[in-house]
mmCIF file of C-alpha atoms in Angstrom:
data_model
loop_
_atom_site.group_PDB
_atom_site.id
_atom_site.type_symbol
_atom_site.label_atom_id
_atom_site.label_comp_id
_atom_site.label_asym_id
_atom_site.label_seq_id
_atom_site.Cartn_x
_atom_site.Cartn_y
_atom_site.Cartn_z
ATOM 1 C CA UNK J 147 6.224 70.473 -92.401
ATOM 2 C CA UNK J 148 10.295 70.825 -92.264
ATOM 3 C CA UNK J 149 12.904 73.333 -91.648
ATOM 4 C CA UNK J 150 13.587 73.864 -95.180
ATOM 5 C CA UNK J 151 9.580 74.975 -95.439
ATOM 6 C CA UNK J 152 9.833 77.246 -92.694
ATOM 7 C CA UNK J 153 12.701 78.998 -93.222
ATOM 8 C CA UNK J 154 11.379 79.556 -97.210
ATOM 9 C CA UNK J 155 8.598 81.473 -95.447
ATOM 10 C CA UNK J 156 10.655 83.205 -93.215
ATOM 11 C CA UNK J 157 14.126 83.756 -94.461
ATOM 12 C CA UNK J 158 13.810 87.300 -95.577
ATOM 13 C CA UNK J 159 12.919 88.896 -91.980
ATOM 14 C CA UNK J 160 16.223 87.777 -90.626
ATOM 15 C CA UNK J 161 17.885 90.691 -93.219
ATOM 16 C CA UNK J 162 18.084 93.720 -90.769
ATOM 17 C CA UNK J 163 18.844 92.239 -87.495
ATOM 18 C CA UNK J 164 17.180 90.046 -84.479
ATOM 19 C CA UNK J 165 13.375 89.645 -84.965
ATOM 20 C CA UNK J 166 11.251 88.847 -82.246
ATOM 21 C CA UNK J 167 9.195 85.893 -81.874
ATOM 22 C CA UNK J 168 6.015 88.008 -83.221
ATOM 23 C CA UNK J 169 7.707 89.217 -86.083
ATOM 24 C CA UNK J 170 8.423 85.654 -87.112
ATOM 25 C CA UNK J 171 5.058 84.721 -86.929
ATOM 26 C CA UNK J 172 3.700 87.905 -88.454
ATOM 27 C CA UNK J 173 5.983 87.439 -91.365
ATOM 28 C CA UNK J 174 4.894 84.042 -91.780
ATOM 29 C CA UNK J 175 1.435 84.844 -91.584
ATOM 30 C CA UNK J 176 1.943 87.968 -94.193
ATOM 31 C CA UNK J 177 3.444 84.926 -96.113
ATOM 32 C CA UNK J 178 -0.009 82.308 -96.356
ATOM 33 C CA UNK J 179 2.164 80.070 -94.137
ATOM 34 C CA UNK J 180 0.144 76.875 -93.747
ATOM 35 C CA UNK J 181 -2.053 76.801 -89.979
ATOM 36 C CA UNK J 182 0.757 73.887 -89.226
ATOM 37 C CA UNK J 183 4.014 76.204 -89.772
ATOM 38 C CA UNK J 184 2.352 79.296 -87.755
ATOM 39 C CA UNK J 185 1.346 76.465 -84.717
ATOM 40 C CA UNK J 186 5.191 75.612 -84.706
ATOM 41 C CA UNK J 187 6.548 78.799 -84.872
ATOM 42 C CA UNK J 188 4.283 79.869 -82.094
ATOM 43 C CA UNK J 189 6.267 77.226 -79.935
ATOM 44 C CA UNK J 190 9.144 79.575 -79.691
ATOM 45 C CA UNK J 191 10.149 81.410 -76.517
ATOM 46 C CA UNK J 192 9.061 85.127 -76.615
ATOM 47 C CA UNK J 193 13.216 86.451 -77.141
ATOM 48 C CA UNK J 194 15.087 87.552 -80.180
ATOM 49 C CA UNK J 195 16.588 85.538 -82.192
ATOM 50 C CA UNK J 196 19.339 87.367 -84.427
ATOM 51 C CA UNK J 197 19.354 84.181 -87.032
ATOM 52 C CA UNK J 198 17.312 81.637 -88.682
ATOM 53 C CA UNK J 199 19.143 78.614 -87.461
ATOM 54 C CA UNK J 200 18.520 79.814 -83.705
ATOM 55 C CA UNK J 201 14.868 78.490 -84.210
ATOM 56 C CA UNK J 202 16.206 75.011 -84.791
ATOM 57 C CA UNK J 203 17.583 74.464 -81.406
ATOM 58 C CA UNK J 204 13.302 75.092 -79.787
ATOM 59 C CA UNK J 205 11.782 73.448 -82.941
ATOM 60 C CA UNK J 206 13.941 70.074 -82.905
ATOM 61 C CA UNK J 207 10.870 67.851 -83.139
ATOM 62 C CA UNK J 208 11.051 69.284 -87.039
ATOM 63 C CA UNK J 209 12.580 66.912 -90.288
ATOM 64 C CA UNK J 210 15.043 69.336 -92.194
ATOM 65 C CA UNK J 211 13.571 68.391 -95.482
ATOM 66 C CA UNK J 212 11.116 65.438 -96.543
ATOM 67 C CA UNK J 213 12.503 62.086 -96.741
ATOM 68 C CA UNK J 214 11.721 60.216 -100.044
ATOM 69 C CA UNK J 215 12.079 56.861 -98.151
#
């Protein structure tokens, strides 16, 4: 799983505003996000976060994109 991954899945709720941590996850649910994306986003403090890159700084842990090696 990467950043790039998530943030396909979840891009589109950042369009209005902050979200909250459970609309993040609902969106990515509502989006057949794999069980592994949902676990990480589920990692996030329960705040708003008023844009995508703001997740970056509580998922760190995560590659942003997949390394060919």
């Amino acid at each position: 799983m990467t950043r790039l991954e998530i943030a396909e899945t979840i891009d589109s709720v950042f369009g209005d505003g902050p979200v909250s941590r459970d609309q993040i996850i609902t969106a990515a649910h509502n989006a057949g996000a794999r069980p592994d994306v949902l676990a990480a986003l589920e990692r996030l403090p329960e705040r708003s976060f008023p844009h995508l890159r703001e997740l970056w700084q509580h998922l760190p842990d995560l590659p942003v994109s997949t390394s060919n090696g």
